[in-house]
PDB file of C-alpha atoms in Angstrom:
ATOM      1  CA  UNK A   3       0.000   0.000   0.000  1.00  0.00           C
ATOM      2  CA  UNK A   4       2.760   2.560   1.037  1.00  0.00           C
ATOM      3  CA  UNK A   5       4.681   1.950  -2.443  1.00  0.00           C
ATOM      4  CA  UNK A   6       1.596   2.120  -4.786  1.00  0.00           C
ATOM      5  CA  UNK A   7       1.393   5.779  -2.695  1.00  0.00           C
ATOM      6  CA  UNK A   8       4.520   6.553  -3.000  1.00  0.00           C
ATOM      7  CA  UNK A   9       4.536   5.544  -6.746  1.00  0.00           C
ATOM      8  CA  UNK A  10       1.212   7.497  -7.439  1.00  0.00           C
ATOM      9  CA  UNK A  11       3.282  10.839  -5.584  1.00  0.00           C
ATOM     10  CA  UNK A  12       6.711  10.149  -8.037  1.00  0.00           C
ATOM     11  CA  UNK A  13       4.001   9.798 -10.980  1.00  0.00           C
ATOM     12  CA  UNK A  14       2.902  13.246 -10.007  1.00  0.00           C
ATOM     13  CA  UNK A  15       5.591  15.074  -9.392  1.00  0.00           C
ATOM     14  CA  UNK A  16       7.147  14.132 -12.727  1.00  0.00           C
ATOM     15  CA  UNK A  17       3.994  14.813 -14.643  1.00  0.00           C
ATOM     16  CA  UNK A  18       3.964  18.492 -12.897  1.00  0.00           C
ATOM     17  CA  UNK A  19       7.535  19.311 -13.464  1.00  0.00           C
ATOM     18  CA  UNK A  20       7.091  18.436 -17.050  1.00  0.00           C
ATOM     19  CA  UNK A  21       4.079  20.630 -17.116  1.00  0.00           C
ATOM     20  CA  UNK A  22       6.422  23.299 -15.739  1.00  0.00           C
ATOM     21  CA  UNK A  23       9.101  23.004 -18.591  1.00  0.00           C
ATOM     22  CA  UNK A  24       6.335  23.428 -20.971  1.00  0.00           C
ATOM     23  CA  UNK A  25       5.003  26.856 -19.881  1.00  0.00           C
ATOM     24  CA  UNK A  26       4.493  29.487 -22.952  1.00  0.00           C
ATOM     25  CA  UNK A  27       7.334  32.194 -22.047  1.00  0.00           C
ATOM     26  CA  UNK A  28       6.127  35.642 -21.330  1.00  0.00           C
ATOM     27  CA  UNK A  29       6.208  38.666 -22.875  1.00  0.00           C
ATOM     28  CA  UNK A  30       8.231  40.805 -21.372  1.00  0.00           C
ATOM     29  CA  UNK A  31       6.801  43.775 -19.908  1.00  0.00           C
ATOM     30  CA  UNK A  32       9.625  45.988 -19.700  1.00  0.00           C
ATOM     31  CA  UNK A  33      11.025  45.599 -23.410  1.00  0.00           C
ATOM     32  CA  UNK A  34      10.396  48.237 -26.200  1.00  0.00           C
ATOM     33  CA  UNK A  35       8.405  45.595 -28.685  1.00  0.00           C
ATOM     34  CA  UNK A  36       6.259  43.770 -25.743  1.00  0.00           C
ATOM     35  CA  UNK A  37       2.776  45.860 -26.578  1.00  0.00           C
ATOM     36  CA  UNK A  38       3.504  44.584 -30.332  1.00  0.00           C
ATOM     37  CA  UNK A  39       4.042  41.320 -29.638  1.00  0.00           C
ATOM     38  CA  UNK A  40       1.619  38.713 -29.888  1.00  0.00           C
ATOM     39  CA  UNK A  41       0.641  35.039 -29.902  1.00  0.00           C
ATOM     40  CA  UNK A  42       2.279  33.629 -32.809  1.00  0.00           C
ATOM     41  CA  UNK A  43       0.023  31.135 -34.834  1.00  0.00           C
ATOM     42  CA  UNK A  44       2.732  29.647 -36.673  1.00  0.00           C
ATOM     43  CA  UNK A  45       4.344  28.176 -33.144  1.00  0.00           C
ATOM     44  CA  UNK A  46       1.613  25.717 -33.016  1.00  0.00           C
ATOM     45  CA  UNK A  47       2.759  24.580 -29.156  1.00  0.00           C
ATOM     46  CA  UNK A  48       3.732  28.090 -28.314  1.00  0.00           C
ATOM     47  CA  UNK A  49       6.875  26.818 -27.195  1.00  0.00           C
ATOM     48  CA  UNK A  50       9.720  28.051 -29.654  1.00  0.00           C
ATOM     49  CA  UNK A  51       8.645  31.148 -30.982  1.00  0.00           C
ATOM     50  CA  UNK A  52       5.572  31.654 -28.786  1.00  0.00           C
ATOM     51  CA  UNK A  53       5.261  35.745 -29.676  1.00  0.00           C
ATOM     52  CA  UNK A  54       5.805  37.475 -32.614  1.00  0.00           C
ATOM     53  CA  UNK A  55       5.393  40.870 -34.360  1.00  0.00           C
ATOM     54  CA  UNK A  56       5.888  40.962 -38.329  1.00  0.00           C
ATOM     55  CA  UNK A  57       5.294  43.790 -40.559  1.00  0.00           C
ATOM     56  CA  UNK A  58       6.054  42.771 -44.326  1.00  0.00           C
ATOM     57  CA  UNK A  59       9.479  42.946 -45.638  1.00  0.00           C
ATOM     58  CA  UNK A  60      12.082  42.038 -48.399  1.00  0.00           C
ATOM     59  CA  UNK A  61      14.808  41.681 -46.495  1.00  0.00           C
ATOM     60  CA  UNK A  62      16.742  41.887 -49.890  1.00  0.00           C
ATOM     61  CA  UNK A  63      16.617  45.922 -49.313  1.00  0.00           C
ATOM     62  CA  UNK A  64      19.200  45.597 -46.406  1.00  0.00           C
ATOM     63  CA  UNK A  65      22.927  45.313 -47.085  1.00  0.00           C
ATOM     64  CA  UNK A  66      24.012  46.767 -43.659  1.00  0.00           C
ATOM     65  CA  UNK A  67      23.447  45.701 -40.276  1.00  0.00           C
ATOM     66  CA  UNK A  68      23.945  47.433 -37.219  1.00  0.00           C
ATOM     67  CA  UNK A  69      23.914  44.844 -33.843  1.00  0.00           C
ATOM     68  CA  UNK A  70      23.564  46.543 -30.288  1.00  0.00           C
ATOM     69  CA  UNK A  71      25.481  45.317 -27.580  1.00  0.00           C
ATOM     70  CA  UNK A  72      23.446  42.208 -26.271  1.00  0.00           C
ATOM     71  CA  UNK A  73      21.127  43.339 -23.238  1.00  0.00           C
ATOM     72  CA  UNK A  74      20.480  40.926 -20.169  1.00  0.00           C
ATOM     73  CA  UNK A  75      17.005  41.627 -19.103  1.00  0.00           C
ATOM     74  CA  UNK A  76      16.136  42.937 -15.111  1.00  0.00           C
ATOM     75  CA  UNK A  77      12.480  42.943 -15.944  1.00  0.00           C
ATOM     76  CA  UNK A  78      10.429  41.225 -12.735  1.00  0.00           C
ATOM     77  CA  UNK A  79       9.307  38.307 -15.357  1.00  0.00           C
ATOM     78  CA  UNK A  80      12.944  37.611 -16.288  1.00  0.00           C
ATOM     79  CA  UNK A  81      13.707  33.598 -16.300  1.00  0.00           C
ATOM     80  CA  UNK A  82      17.028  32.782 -14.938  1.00  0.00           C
ATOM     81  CA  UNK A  83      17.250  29.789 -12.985  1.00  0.00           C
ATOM     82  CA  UNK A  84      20.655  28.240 -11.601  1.00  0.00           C
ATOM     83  CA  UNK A  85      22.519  30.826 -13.827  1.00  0.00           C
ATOM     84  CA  UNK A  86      24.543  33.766 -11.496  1.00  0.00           C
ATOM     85  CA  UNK A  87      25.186  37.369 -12.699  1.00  0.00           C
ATOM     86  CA  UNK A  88      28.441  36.242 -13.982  1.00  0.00           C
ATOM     87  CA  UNK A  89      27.567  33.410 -15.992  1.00  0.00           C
ATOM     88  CA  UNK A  90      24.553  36.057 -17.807  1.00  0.00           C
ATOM     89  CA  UNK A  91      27.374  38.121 -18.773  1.00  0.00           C
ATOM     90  CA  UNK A  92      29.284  35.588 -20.224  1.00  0.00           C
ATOM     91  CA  UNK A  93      26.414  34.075 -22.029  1.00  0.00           C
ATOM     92  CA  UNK A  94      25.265  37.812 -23.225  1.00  0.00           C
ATOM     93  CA  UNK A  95      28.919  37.979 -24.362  1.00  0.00           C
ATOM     94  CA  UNK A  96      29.195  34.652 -26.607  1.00  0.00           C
ATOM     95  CA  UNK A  97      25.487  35.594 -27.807  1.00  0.00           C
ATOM     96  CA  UNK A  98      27.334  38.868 -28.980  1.00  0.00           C
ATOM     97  CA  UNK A  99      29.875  36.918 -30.662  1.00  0.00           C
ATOM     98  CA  UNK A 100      27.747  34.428 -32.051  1.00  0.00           C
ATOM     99  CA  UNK A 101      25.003  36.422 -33.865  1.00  0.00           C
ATOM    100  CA  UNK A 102      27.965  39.148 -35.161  1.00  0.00           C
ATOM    101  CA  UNK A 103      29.521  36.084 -36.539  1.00  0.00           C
ATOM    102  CA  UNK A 104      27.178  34.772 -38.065  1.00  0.00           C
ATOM    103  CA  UNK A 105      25.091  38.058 -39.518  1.00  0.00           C
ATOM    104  CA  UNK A 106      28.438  39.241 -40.979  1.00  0.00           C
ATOM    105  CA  UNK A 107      28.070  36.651 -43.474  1.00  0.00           C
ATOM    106  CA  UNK A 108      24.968  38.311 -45.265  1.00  0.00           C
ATOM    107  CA  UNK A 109      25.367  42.054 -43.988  1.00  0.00           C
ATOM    108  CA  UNK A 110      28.149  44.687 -43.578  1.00  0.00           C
ATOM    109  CA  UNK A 111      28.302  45.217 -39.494  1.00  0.00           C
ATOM    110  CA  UNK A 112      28.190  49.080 -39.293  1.00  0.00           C
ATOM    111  CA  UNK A 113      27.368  51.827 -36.491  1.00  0.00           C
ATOM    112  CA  UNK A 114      25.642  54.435 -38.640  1.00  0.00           C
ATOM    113  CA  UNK A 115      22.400  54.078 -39.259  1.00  0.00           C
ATOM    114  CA  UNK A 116      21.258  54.265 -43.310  1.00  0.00           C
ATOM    115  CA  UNK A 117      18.896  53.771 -45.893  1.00  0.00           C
ATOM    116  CA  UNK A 118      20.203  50.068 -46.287  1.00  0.00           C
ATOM    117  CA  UNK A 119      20.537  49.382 -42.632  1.00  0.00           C
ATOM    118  CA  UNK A 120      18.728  47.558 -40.012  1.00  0.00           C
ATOM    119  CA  UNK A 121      19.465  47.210 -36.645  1.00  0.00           C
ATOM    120  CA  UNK A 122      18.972  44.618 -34.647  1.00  0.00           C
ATOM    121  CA  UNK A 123      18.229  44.597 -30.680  1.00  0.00           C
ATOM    122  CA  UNK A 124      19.128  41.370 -28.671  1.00  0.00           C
ATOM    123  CA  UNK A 125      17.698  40.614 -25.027  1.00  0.00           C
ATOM    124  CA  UNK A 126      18.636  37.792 -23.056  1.00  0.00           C
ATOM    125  CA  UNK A 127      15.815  37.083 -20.938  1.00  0.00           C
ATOM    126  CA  UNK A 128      16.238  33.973 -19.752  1.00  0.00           C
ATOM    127  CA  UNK A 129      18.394  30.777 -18.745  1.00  0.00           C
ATOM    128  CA  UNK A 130      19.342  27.506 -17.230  1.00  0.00           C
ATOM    129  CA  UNK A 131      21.791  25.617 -16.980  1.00  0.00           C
ATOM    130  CA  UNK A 132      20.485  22.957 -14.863  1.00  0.00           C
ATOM    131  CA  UNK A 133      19.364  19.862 -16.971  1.00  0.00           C
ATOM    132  CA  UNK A 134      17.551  20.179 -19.139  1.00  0.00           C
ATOM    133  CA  UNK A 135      19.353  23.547 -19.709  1.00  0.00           C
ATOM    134  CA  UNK A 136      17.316  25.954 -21.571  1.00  0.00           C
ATOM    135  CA  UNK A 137      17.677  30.046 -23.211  1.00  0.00           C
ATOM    136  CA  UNK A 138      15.152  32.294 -23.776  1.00  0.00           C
ATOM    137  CA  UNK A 139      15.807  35.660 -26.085  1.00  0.00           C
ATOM    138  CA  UNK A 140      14.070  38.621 -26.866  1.00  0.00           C
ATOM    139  CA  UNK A 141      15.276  39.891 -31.044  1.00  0.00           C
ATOM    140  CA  UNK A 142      13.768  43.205 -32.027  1.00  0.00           C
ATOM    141  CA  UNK A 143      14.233  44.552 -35.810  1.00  0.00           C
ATOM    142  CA  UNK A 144      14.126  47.797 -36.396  1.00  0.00           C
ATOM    143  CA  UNK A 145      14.585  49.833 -40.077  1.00  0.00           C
ATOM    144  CA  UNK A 146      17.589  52.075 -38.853  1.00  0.00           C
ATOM    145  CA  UNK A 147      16.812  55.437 -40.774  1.00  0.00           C
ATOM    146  CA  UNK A 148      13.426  55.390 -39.332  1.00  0.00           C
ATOM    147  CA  UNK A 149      13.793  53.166 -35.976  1.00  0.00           C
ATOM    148  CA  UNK A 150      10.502  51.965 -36.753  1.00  0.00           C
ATOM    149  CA  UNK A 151      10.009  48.303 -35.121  1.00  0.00           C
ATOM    150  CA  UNK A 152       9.858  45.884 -38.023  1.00  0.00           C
ATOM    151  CA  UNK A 153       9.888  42.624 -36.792  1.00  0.00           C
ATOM    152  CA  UNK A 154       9.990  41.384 -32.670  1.00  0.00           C
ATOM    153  CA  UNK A 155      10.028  37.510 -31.747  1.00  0.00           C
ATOM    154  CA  UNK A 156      10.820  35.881 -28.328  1.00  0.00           C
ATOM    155  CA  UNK A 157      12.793  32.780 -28.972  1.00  0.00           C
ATOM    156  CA  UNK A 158      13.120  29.551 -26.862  1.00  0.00           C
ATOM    157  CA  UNK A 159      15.595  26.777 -27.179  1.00  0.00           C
ATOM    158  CA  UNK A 160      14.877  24.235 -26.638  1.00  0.00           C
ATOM    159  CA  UNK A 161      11.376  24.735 -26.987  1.00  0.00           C
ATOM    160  CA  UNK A 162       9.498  23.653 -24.243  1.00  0.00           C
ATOM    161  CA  UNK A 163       8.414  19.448 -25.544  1.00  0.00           C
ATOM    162  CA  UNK A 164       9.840  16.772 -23.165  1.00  0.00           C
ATOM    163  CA  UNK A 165      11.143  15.280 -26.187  1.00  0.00           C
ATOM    164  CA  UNK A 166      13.003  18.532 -27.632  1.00  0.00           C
ATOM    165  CA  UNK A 167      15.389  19.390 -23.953  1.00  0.00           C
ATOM    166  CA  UNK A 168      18.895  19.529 -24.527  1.00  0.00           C
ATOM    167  CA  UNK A 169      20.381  17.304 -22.124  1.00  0.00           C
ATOM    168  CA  UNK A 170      23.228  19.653 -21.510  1.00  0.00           C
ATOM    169  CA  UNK A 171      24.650  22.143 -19.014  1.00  0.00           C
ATOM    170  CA  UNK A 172      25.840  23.876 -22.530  1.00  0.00           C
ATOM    171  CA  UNK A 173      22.498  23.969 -23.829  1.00  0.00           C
ATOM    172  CA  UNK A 174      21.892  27.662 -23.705  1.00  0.00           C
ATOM    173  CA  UNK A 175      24.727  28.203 -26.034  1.00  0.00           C
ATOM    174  CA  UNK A 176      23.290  25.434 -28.432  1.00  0.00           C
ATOM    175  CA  UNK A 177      20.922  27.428 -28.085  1.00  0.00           C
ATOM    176  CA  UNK A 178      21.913  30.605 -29.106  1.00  0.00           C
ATOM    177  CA  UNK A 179      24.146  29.318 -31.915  1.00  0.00           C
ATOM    178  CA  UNK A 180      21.268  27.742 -33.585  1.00  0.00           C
ATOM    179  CA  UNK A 181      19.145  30.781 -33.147  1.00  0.00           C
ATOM    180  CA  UNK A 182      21.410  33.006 -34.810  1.00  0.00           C
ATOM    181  CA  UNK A 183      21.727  30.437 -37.808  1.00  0.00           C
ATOM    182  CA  UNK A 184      17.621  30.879 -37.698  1.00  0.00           C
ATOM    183  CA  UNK A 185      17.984  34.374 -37.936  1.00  0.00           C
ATOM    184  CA  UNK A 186      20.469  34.592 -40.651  1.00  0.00           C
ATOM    185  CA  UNK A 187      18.784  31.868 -42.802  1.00  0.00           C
ATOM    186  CA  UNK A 188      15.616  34.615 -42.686  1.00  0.00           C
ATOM    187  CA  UNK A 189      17.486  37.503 -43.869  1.00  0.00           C
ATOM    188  CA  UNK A 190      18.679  35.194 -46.756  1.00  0.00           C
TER     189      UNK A 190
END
């Protein structure tokens, strides 16, 4: 009787904590884009990309690129778990890096805005390195000549399926190298 109890309480708390690791990010009150952004209908489990805002655009149009320093977000609904002040910088730092890297390889990286130029806002808002490890990202696209918000996503890696988690302490920077290969592969 006392293990078919005890049984029926592990079966519970695992069921819960996956429930927990499933939760559709928030919006982020305190950045710029959050009263743009919305449910996105294309991230059918809200877990990966669950809010978006997306005016039109050929991308084409853009041959310069202007990326802000990376941002770590002190909003109240910020999501860092297990992950100090010191390990946010140095994640902020490699997400720096990473997307410059990578964006440099379809844009010119400039500081002025332009006709041609975008610029492109980055805000960690979220990590854990604890398994499953896990980032979450705030990207906001603006058109630089006229700062006028073009395109704003939150991003998720893993998303938030049992079957998806990175079974990693390195899995926030999995994660942010494959988002930045997302991002470039839609300015292509």
């Amino acid at each position: 009787m006392l293990a078919t109890v005890c049984l029926a309480l592990f079966a519970t708390l695992v069921l819960a904590l996956s429930a927990c690791s499933a939760v559709r990010p928030v919006k982020y009150s305190s950045l710029a884009s959050s009263p743009y952004l919305r449910v996105n209908p294309d991230d059918r489990d809200g877990t990966h990309m669950p809010y978006r805002y997306a005016l039109p655009q050929d991308w084409s149009r853009y041959r310069k690129l202007i990326l802000e320093p990376v941002q770590i977000y002190g909003g109240p609904d910020a999501e860092f778990h297990h992950v100090n002040a010191a390990e946010c910088s140095k994640l902020a730092q490699f997400m720096q890096a990473t997307f410059a890297e990578r964006l440099a390889t379809r844009f010119d990286l400039v500081n002025e805005p332009g006709a041609d130029t975008l610029r492109v806002r980055l805000t960690l808002t979220g990590a854990g390195t604890a398994l499953p490890g896990y980032v979450i990202y705030a990207v906001e696209i603006l058109d630089s000549s006229s700062n006028q918000l073009v395109e704003a996503f939150i991003e998720r890696y893993p998303d938030g399926r049992p079957s998806a988690r990175l079974s990693s302490p390195d899995a926030p920077r999995t994660g942010i190298e494959r988002g930045a290969d997302e991002l470039l592969a839609q300015f292509r």
